[in-house]
XYZ file of C-alpha atoms in Angstrom:
597
model
C 31.041 176.214 192.348
C 29.816 177.304 195.874
C 26.461 178.058 194.409
C 26.355 174.513 193.069
C 27.377 173.238 196.606
C 24.831 175.452 198.352
C 22.234 173.838 196.172
C 23.325 170.386 196.712
C 23.286 171.128 200.494
C 19.727 172.540 200.356
C 18.552 169.422 198.228
C 20.378 167.122 200.679
C 18.536 168.879 203.504
C 15.413 168.748 201.870
C 15.840 164.833 201.049
C 17.002 164.179 204.673
C 13.831 165.693 205.962
C 11.532 163.714 203.800
C 13.651 160.565 204.335
C 13.310 161.267 208.131
C 9.496 161.744 207.711
C 9.065 158.678 205.958
C 10.994 156.818 208.685
C 8.970 158.477 211.321
C 5.368 158.685 210.228
C 4.172 159.095 213.743
C 5.289 162.673 213.324
C 2.568 163.327 210.933
C 0.171 161.936 213.251
C 1.404 164.057 216.095
C 1.053 167.318 213.791
C -2.496 166.085 212.766
C -3.454 165.626 216.349
C -2.063 168.873 217.569
C -4.070 170.781 214.670
C -7.283 169.074 215.292
C -6.974 169.668 219.148
C -6.326 173.465 218.408
C -9.239 173.692 215.865
C -11.582 172.037 218.479
C -10.512 174.190 221.354
C -10.797 177.562 219.511
C -13.098 176.965 216.872
C -15.746 174.343 218.536
C -15.174 175.439 222.345
C -14.120 179.048 221.598
C -11.466 178.819 224.091
C -14.060 178.761 226.536
C -15.268 176.509 229.548
C -18.718 175.132 228.144
C -19.925 173.609 231.456
C -20.538 174.110 235.053
C -17.819 171.376 235.767
C -15.234 173.183 233.610
C -15.956 176.501 234.933
C -15.545 175.374 238.492
C -12.122 174.013 237.717
C -11.152 177.457 236.033
C -12.320 179.211 238.809
C -10.419 177.302 241.435
C -7.313 177.607 238.940
C -7.663 181.413 239.354
C -8.347 181.218 242.970
C -4.959 179.520 243.296
C -3.200 182.216 241.244
C -4.776 184.851 243.400
C -2.646 183.190 246.147
C -5.782 181.641 248.280
C -7.670 178.564 248.606
C -11.180 180.304 249.050
C -12.609 183.472 247.760
C -14.538 186.138 249.780
C -18.262 185.969 249.552
C -19.915 188.597 246.941
C -21.502 191.614 248.395
C -24.740 189.985 247.932
C -24.465 186.220 248.234
C -27.903 185.151 246.954
C -27.090 186.103 243.610
C -23.861 184.598 243.321
C -24.469 180.952 243.596
C -22.486 179.053 240.935
C -22.907 175.463 239.940
C -20.229 173.153 241.277
C -19.229 175.943 243.681
C -19.698 176.058 247.565
C -20.649 179.125 249.283
C -19.774 179.142 253.155
C -19.677 181.702 255.711
C -15.988 181.671 255.335
C -15.761 182.021 251.477
C -16.601 180.646 248.216
C -14.707 177.709 246.567
C -14.761 174.769 243.970
C -16.199 171.711 245.019
C -13.601 169.567 242.986
C -10.005 168.267 244.216
C -6.983 170.522 243.724
C -4.836 168.411 241.558
C -6.138 169.641 238.006
C -6.673 173.121 238.826
C -3.010 173.521 240.043
C -2.065 172.432 236.548
C -4.685 174.443 234.761
C -3.230 177.617 236.725
C -0.096 177.128 234.824
C -1.967 177.899 231.614
C -4.376 180.540 233.203
C -1.383 182.598 234.401
C -0.249 183.150 230.686
C -4.272 183.681 229.822
C -3.620 180.351 227.873
C -5.689 177.892 230.052
C -7.564 176.672 227.122
C -4.295 175.224 225.544
C -3.465 173.112 228.553
C -5.775 170.483 227.610
C -4.454 170.343 224.136
C -0.953 170.118 225.105
C -1.748 167.221 227.261
C -3.535 165.667 224.470
C -0.437 166.031 222.195
C 1.661 164.604 225.014
C -0.470 161.953 225.408
C -0.281 160.828 221.844
C 3.445 160.902 221.795
C 4.000 158.943 224.960
C 1.111 156.480 224.005
C 2.838 155.843 220.742
C 6.248 155.210 222.340
C 4.658 152.836 224.745
C 2.523 150.935 222.025
C 5.443 150.624 219.968
C 7.301 148.814 222.698
C 4.469 146.468 223.630
C 2.774 145.714 220.329
C 5.107 146.839 217.498
C 5.468 149.841 215.359
C 2.487 149.133 212.713
C 0.054 148.791 215.777
C 1.402 151.799 217.324
C 0.670 153.816 214.232
C -2.724 152.433 213.549
C -3.678 153.171 217.573
C -2.182 156.780 217.139
C -4.136 157.439 213.954
C -7.339 156.226 215.458
C -6.859 158.398 218.620
C -5.647 161.595 216.766
C -9.081 161.452 214.597
C -11.296 160.336 217.561
C -13.896 162.556 218.890
C -13.871 161.113 222.449
C -10.010 162.026 222.479
C -10.381 165.368 220.976
C -13.245 166.662 222.756
C -12.138 165.601 226.228
C -8.541 166.522 225.407
C -9.610 170.133 224.258
C -11.921 170.786 227.292
C -11.144 171.971 230.663
C -12.099 168.570 231.955
C -9.687 166.567 233.990
C -10.120 163.404 232.405
C -7.336 163.876 229.631
C -4.434 164.301 232.038
C -5.722 161.198 234.139
C -5.462 159.111 230.822
C -1.766 160.590 230.585
C -1.222 159.584 234.034
C -2.556 156.171 233.303
C 0.004 155.815 230.511
C 2.967 156.711 232.639
C 1.860 154.000 235.207
C 1.613 151.472 232.555
C 4.798 152.695 230.902
C 6.960 152.787 234.099
C 5.545 149.907 235.841
C 6.412 147.780 232.441
C 9.948 149.336 232.491
C 10.416 148.444 236.021
C 9.260 144.729 235.442
C 11.842 144.419 232.783
C 14.729 146.121 234.564
C 13.968 147.379 238.149
C 15.027 151.078 238.598
C 13.885 153.621 241.318
C 13.546 156.244 238.743
C 10.559 154.254 237.269
C 8.879 153.490 240.671
C 9.046 156.980 241.382
C 7.434 158.261 238.165
C 4.670 155.720 238.445
C 3.961 156.695 241.855
C 3.910 160.316 241.057
C 1.332 159.749 238.268
C -0.917 157.831 240.573
C -0.472 160.536 243.197
C -1.724 162.936 240.479
C -4.822 161.166 239.854
C -5.662 160.729 243.570
C -5.264 164.681 243.863
C -7.386 165.069 240.749
C -10.045 162.295 240.429
C -9.702 160.237 243.692
C -12.382 157.807 242.563
C -10.312 157.089 239.603
C -7.187 156.836 241.846
C -8.784 154.183 243.996
C -9.878 152.163 241.073
C -6.464 152.372 239.495
C -4.906 151.545 242.565
C -7.236 148.709 243.531
C -7.067 146.997 240.188
C -3.324 147.287 240.151
C -2.758 146.253 243.930
C -3.093 142.478 243.452
C -0.778 142.409 240.518
C 1.926 144.466 242.528
C 1.497 142.442 245.631
C 2.173 139.183 243.693
C 5.248 141.006 242.185
C 6.452 142.045 245.345
C 6.338 138.891 247.405
C 7.885 136.714 244.297
C 10.659 139.159 243.892
C 11.225 140.461 247.493
C 14.804 142.176 247.857
C 16.207 145.225 249.758
C 15.994 147.130 246.549
C 12.540 146.399 245.795
C 11.590 147.108 249.501
C 13.028 150.274 249.165
C 11.506 151.412 245.971
C 8.035 150.266 247.420
C 8.338 152.355 250.424
C 9.454 155.429 248.417
C 6.358 154.749 246.136
C 4.120 154.355 249.320
C 5.543 157.371 250.585
C 4.546 159.346 247.645
C 0.811 158.103 248.092
C 0.811 159.089 251.570
C 2.112 162.581 250.651
C -0.680 162.967 248.040
C -3.348 161.907 250.607
C -1.875 164.483 253.213
C -2.025 167.094 250.796
C -5.742 166.299 249.856
C -6.712 166.268 253.579
C -4.880 169.633 254.371
C -6.583 171.166 251.353
C -10.054 170.017 252.716
C -8.928 171.791 255.991
C -8.208 174.883 254.146
C -11.539 174.744 252.204
C -14.277 172.743 254.025
C -12.623 173.345 257.492
C -12.659 169.490 258.254
C -9.840 167.080 257.198
C -12.140 164.320 256.036
C -15.007 166.384 254.610
C -14.555 166.542 250.832
C -16.054 169.256 248.639
C -18.427 166.760 247.068
C -19.843 166.031 250.171
C -20.509 169.537 251.342
C -22.020 170.194 247.605
C -24.299 167.124 247.965
C -24.352 164.512 250.684
C -25.835 162.022 248.334
C -23.000 162.211 245.908
C -21.038 159.241 246.849
C -20.188 155.592 245.671
C -22.166 152.630 246.876
C -21.666 149.045 246.201
C -24.894 147.902 244.867
C -24.181 145.254 242.009
C -27.504 143.751 241.766
C -29.252 147.231 241.764
C -26.808 149.040 239.500
C -24.243 146.976 237.885
C -26.217 145.751 234.973
C -28.133 148.749 234.172
C -24.978 150.809 234.503
C -23.127 148.513 231.894
C -26.173 148.563 229.434
C -26.385 152.356 229.828
C -22.761 152.554 228.869
C -23.328 150.149 225.978
C -25.618 152.835 224.247
C -22.228 154.665 223.674
C -20.432 151.895 221.929
C -20.913 153.370 218.780
C -18.460 156.223 219.852
C -16.596 154.090 222.334
C -16.060 151.664 219.850
C -12.630 150.127 220.566
C -14.320 148.149 223.161
C -16.058 146.173 220.232
C -12.725 145.438 218.556
C -10.412 145.113 221.534
C -11.540 141.160 222.356
C -10.411 140.151 219.018
C -6.787 141.348 220.027
C -6.604 138.424 222.499
C -7.675 135.526 220.604
C -6.618 135.714 216.997
C -3.062 134.864 216.083
C -0.780 136.713 213.777
C 2.058 135.897 211.727
C 4.043 138.754 212.823
C 6.185 138.962 215.765
C 3.480 138.615 218.642
C 2.957 141.728 220.790
C 3.528 141.299 224.354
C 0.000 139.284 224.930
C 0.193 139.108 228.653
C 0.153 142.870 228.894
C -2.470 143.096 226.237
C -4.619 140.922 228.335
C -3.785 142.930 231.315
C -4.958 145.980 229.427
C -8.290 144.548 228.703
C -8.932 143.274 232.151
C -8.157 146.591 233.487
C -10.549 148.203 231.146
C -13.534 145.932 231.882
C -12.788 146.106 235.796
C -12.680 150.111 235.338
C -15.918 150.087 233.502
C -17.370 147.811 236.295
C -15.855 149.863 239.150
C -17.817 152.964 237.779
C -21.127 150.823 238.180
C -20.797 151.597 241.742
C -21.096 155.139 241.391
C -24.769 156.113 242.241
C -26.974 157.922 244.321
C -29.068 155.863 246.709
C -32.533 155.214 245.611
C -31.978 157.480 242.336
C -30.574 156.881 238.856
C -26.588 156.608 238.331
C -24.639 159.484 238.009
C -23.166 158.431 234.809
C -21.064 160.068 232.317
C -19.301 158.534 229.237
C -16.544 160.804 230.007
C -15.783 159.009 233.466
C -14.767 155.942 231.261
C -12.302 157.989 229.229
C -8.923 156.748 230.764
C -9.432 153.500 229.227
C -9.527 154.725 225.724
C -5.925 154.263 225.312
C -5.614 150.614 226.346
C -8.690 150.007 224.138
C -7.534 151.745 221.136
C -4.246 150.027 221.461
C -5.985 146.639 221.630
C -8.377 147.696 218.567
C -5.349 148.605 216.465
C -3.772 145.113 217.572
C -6.844 143.633 216.215
C -6.926 145.496 213.106
C -3.694 144.491 212.352
C -4.268 140.748 212.919
C -7.480 140.808 210.952
C -6.343 142.923 207.734
C -3.415 142.506 205.586
C -1.532 144.741 203.007
C -3.273 147.534 201.401
C -6.623 146.561 203.056
C -5.695 147.468 206.364
C -4.643 151.101 205.320
C -7.943 151.565 203.341
C -9.905 150.361 206.338
C -7.951 152.711 208.789
C -8.323 155.665 206.278
C -12.189 154.888 206.212
C -12.344 154.551 210.050
C -10.436 157.892 210.527
C -12.477 159.732 207.892
C -15.894 158.511 209.694
C -14.331 159.814 213.069
C -13.682 163.096 211.631
C -17.153 163.475 210.246
C -18.489 162.640 213.509
C -16.099 165.440 215.121
C -17.405 167.824 212.868
C -21.273 167.113 213.212
C -20.811 167.007 217.085
C -18.497 170.213 217.098
C -21.035 172.130 214.975
C -23.670 171.466 217.615
C -21.357 172.440 220.501
C -20.214 175.368 218.800
C -23.583 176.874 218.364
C -24.221 176.481 222.123
C -21.052 177.812 222.983
C -21.624 180.834 220.835
C -24.373 181.579 223.188
C -22.125 181.430 225.960
C -19.615 183.446 224.417
C -22.090 185.935 223.530
C -23.271 186.322 227.340
C -19.513 186.880 227.846
C -19.527 189.777 225.426
C -22.891 191.041 227.068
C -21.404 191.090 230.518
C -18.222 193.107 229.202
C -20.387 195.816 227.492
C -22.975 196.112 230.166
C -20.281 196.512 232.569
C -19.076 199.487 230.362
C -22.412 201.043 230.202
C -23.107 200.658 233.839
C -19.499 201.234 234.976
C -20.226 199.282 238.294
C -17.437 198.257 240.665
C -18.712 194.575 240.542
C -22.071 193.412 240.040
C -24.052 190.224 239.571
C -26.964 189.044 237.197
C -28.383 185.897 239.121
C -30.546 183.700 236.958
C -33.135 181.674 238.512
C -32.354 178.050 237.207
C -31.349 174.532 238.105
C -27.941 174.170 239.632
C -27.640 170.501 239.377
C -24.920 168.953 237.427
C -26.990 167.895 234.576
C -24.932 168.453 231.121
C -27.788 170.321 229.657
C -27.998 172.626 232.713
C -24.227 173.335 232.368
C -23.841 173.554 228.699
C -25.413 176.984 228.512
C -23.271 179.150 230.566
C -24.750 182.049 232.910
C -21.935 181.604 235.164
C -19.090 183.688 233.608
C -15.504 184.202 234.565
C -15.543 185.885 238.086
C -13.065 188.564 237.001
C -15.620 190.199 234.846
C -17.236 193.306 235.998
C -20.591 191.703 235.450
C -21.199 188.478 236.547
C -24.006 186.013 235.079
C -24.480 183.538 238.113
C -27.227 180.924 238.702
C -29.440 180.525 241.839
C -30.515 177.074 242.789
C -34.333 177.647 242.246
C -35.701 176.947 238.651
C -38.628 176.608 236.547
C -38.959 174.369 233.549
C -40.798 175.715 230.191
C -44.498 176.091 231.026
C -45.695 175.189 227.569
C -45.722 171.653 227.021
C -45.069 171.793 223.347
C -42.097 173.978 223.816
C -40.646 171.574 226.138
C -41.080 168.617 223.936
C -38.953 170.539 221.113
C -36.473 171.927 223.187
C -35.802 169.776 226.203
C -33.671 172.324 228.068
C -33.627 175.957 227.445
C -31.898 178.892 229.188
C -31.630 178.607 233.270
C -33.983 181.217 234.434
C -37.130 180.420 232.289
C -39.850 182.549 233.737
C -37.773 183.749 236.616
C -37.335 187.149 237.930
C -33.687 187.325 238.666
C -31.682 190.403 240.221
C -29.139 192.642 238.642
C -27.493 193.993 241.751
C -25.338 197.305 241.355
C -23.992 199.801 243.733
C -25.267 202.480 241.662
C -28.947 202.605 241.797
C -29.337 205.490 238.973
C -27.135 203.709 236.517
C -28.211 203.801 232.775
C -28.191 201.164 230.473
C -27.869 201.571 226.773
C -29.524 199.304 224.405
C -27.273 196.413 222.831
C -28.299 193.709 220.467
C -26.167 190.926 220.172
C -26.485 188.588 217.071
C -23.113 186.610 216.957
C -20.754 187.607 219.542
C -20.269 191.207 218.176
C -22.643 193.480 219.962
C -24.068 196.745 218.192
C -25.424 199.778 220.059
C -28.770 200.922 218.833
C -29.336 204.597 218.432
C -31.668 205.059 221.279
C -31.630 207.397 224.262
C -30.223 205.685 227.636
C -33.043 204.909 230.158
C -32.632 204.169 233.734
C -33.298 200.851 235.529
C -35.241 198.244 233.890
C -33.462 195.930 231.699
C -34.946 193.097 229.630
C -32.586 190.163 228.784
C -33.804 187.659 226.104
C -32.159 184.750 224.972
C -32.452 181.683 222.771
C -30.977 178.037 222.771
C -30.790 175.274 219.953
C -33.373 174.203 217.814
C -32.483 170.497 218.012
C -34.736 167.866 219.691
C -31.467 166.527 221.522
C -30.553 169.087 224.180
C -26.899 168.238 224.757
C -23.817 166.906 222.721
C -20.648 165.819 224.060
C -18.056 163.086 223.440
C -20.039 159.782 224.107
C -23.055 160.760 222.612
C -24.709 158.144 220.238
C -23.882 158.613 216.522
C -27.621 159.020 215.872
C -27.844 162.031 217.871
C -24.470 163.231 216.183
C -26.331 162.947 212.706
C -29.018 165.253 214.074
C -26.468 167.929 215.070
C -26.498 169.638 211.479
C -27.759 173.018 210.817
C -31.258 174.034 211.965
C -34.163 173.234 209.682
C -35.076 176.740 209.169
C -36.630 180.019 210.818
C -38.624 179.065 213.656
C -39.846 180.724 217.108
C -40.746 178.779 220.152
C -42.125 181.052 223.001
C -43.964 180.470 226.228
C -46.323 182.483 228.622
C -44.794 185.032 230.517
C -44.427 184.645 234.174
C -45.602 187.422 236.613
C -42.649 189.661 237.518
C -42.028 192.506 239.626
C -42.476 195.827 237.755
C -39.905 198.613 237.490
C -42.037 200.867 239.820
C -42.471 198.008 242.381
C -39.097 197.073 242.105
C -37.889 200.579 242.907
C -40.298 201.057 245.774
C -39.220 197.891 247.372
C -35.366 197.925 246.716
C -34.274 201.232 245.705
C -30.756 200.480 245.818
C -30.767 197.611 243.226
C -31.888 197.116 239.717
C -33.983 194.203 238.687
C -33.731 192.238 235.496
C -36.508 190.262 234.187
C -34.880 187.340 232.370
C -37.286 185.506 229.772
C -36.444 182.917 227.372
C -37.596 182.429 224.068
C -35.813 180.648 220.971
C -35.103 182.646 217.800
C -33.318 180.329 215.071
C -32.029 182.007 211.941
C -29.728 180.214 209.198
C -26.465 181.591 210.600
C -26.693 181.693 214.178
C -28.343 179.541 217.169
C -28.918 182.362 219.264
C -29.974 186.120 219.350
C -30.539 188.011 222.305
C -30.735 191.528 223.603
C -29.788 193.558 226.525
C -31.987 196.812 226.496
C -33.575 199.340 228.628
C -37.321 200.162 228.413
C -39.682 201.665 230.598
C -39.494 203.174 233.828
C -38.053 204.958 236.612
C -36.169 204.071 239.813
């Protein structure tokens, strides 16, 4: 009797679970999104900041964890120039705003910084679904969530260390609580919406200015039409939060750049600023953005949600029109972001915050155009196509990341061999913000004993054929960077790294001269990131076969000359060549050879 009751209870519990799951299919989409985000962060990105931008955010997060705004300069500053960080006489710090590094520091404190972005992505799916369900109905919300959870633009940005994912989450909170306030004014909603905007100001101030500039006319009309004491009070609170955010930012400037109104971007590059020049830049920018519509495809479907009637209860059409107008104005706003007399500083990820409103509009359009089983077949095909794109892109990213993690392993083993107190390997190469430069990381986590860092000077591959085949190869091509150590007589064992696992070769240790060789990918396209065109993604499969590309060596200081001129330092001759095998996209060695200190 008791056993029967137990079985019935278990069966009832199981039936109840599946029943709840059928009633709440969004849970399946949340689980799918969480799994994909974790997979991308760990398998494709290797839990590793893969660009100079991301590294700078992680760097500043760890700086905050150390209880300071700036770091002391390295013992030998010329070897410690890192892209997107600033070295001043009073210290070294990231050029970026403080908002995102503060959030990232919460994960870094637990050595789980790589999970902060995926966690934000999952929260985005949950809150985005709830808002979409309220505005456009349950079916449209499910379609939107499925499209987002399998979308490469969403997955790659959310799994990265970039700040664009939290900005989109903040935008959802702004939309959500402004809409709630419109329906039933409450101080709580005004505070949450304003706090979300304040975060954007502290994380991506240009995004914050665009969001505020687009919403301000609407908010002003609402204010004057509904003026009352409670509304005036809530407005004052919201404005106070923005003033506080700006004040915090200015104090941060004072603590880093030493000037309230000098921002890190200005100090790093005085030309990096917005400039209003619509006739010069507006059309070219939007045309260039249009190249990415194959990935940012919701923009194609979004207008259909505004003009096609539907038989089901209509969604909040006024707000959907507002979403479309907001997205369009946001795109146009970024057309002002340029360097005078130079090409635009464009990254498709800048437009990422508009992915939510556009995906919602696309979902509404699909629900209007399709009926019955057809809509779910089309949805499955779209999601499947997106997952194929994600895999193809992720495979290309993964190989480049493996090269970076290989350097990370190299720094660990080289540090163990030399046992230095701290040393840096400076790589002569471009320190610009070009994605192809940032993708291959020579700038490693500053906590390591051995630090691979760029210097601002660089050379392109001297062989035109090689340059045509691989448009960007490792920083330092042909350079003669410096391996600096307090121990001039340190001895370096030979290591060969193919895949991230190093193997010590049976060879006698020798002092002084270290040769570092490396390789990059064999693809014609040098960079893959969310927003890249589909035809580029299609080329991101395995390399066609074993191949070698090498170029003429540049003259370098001999070990003997190095010892004579700088007896207290080691020199590393850093040459780059491409070696491709069927398994890995890189192969490089740290080895000692030759002569005497």
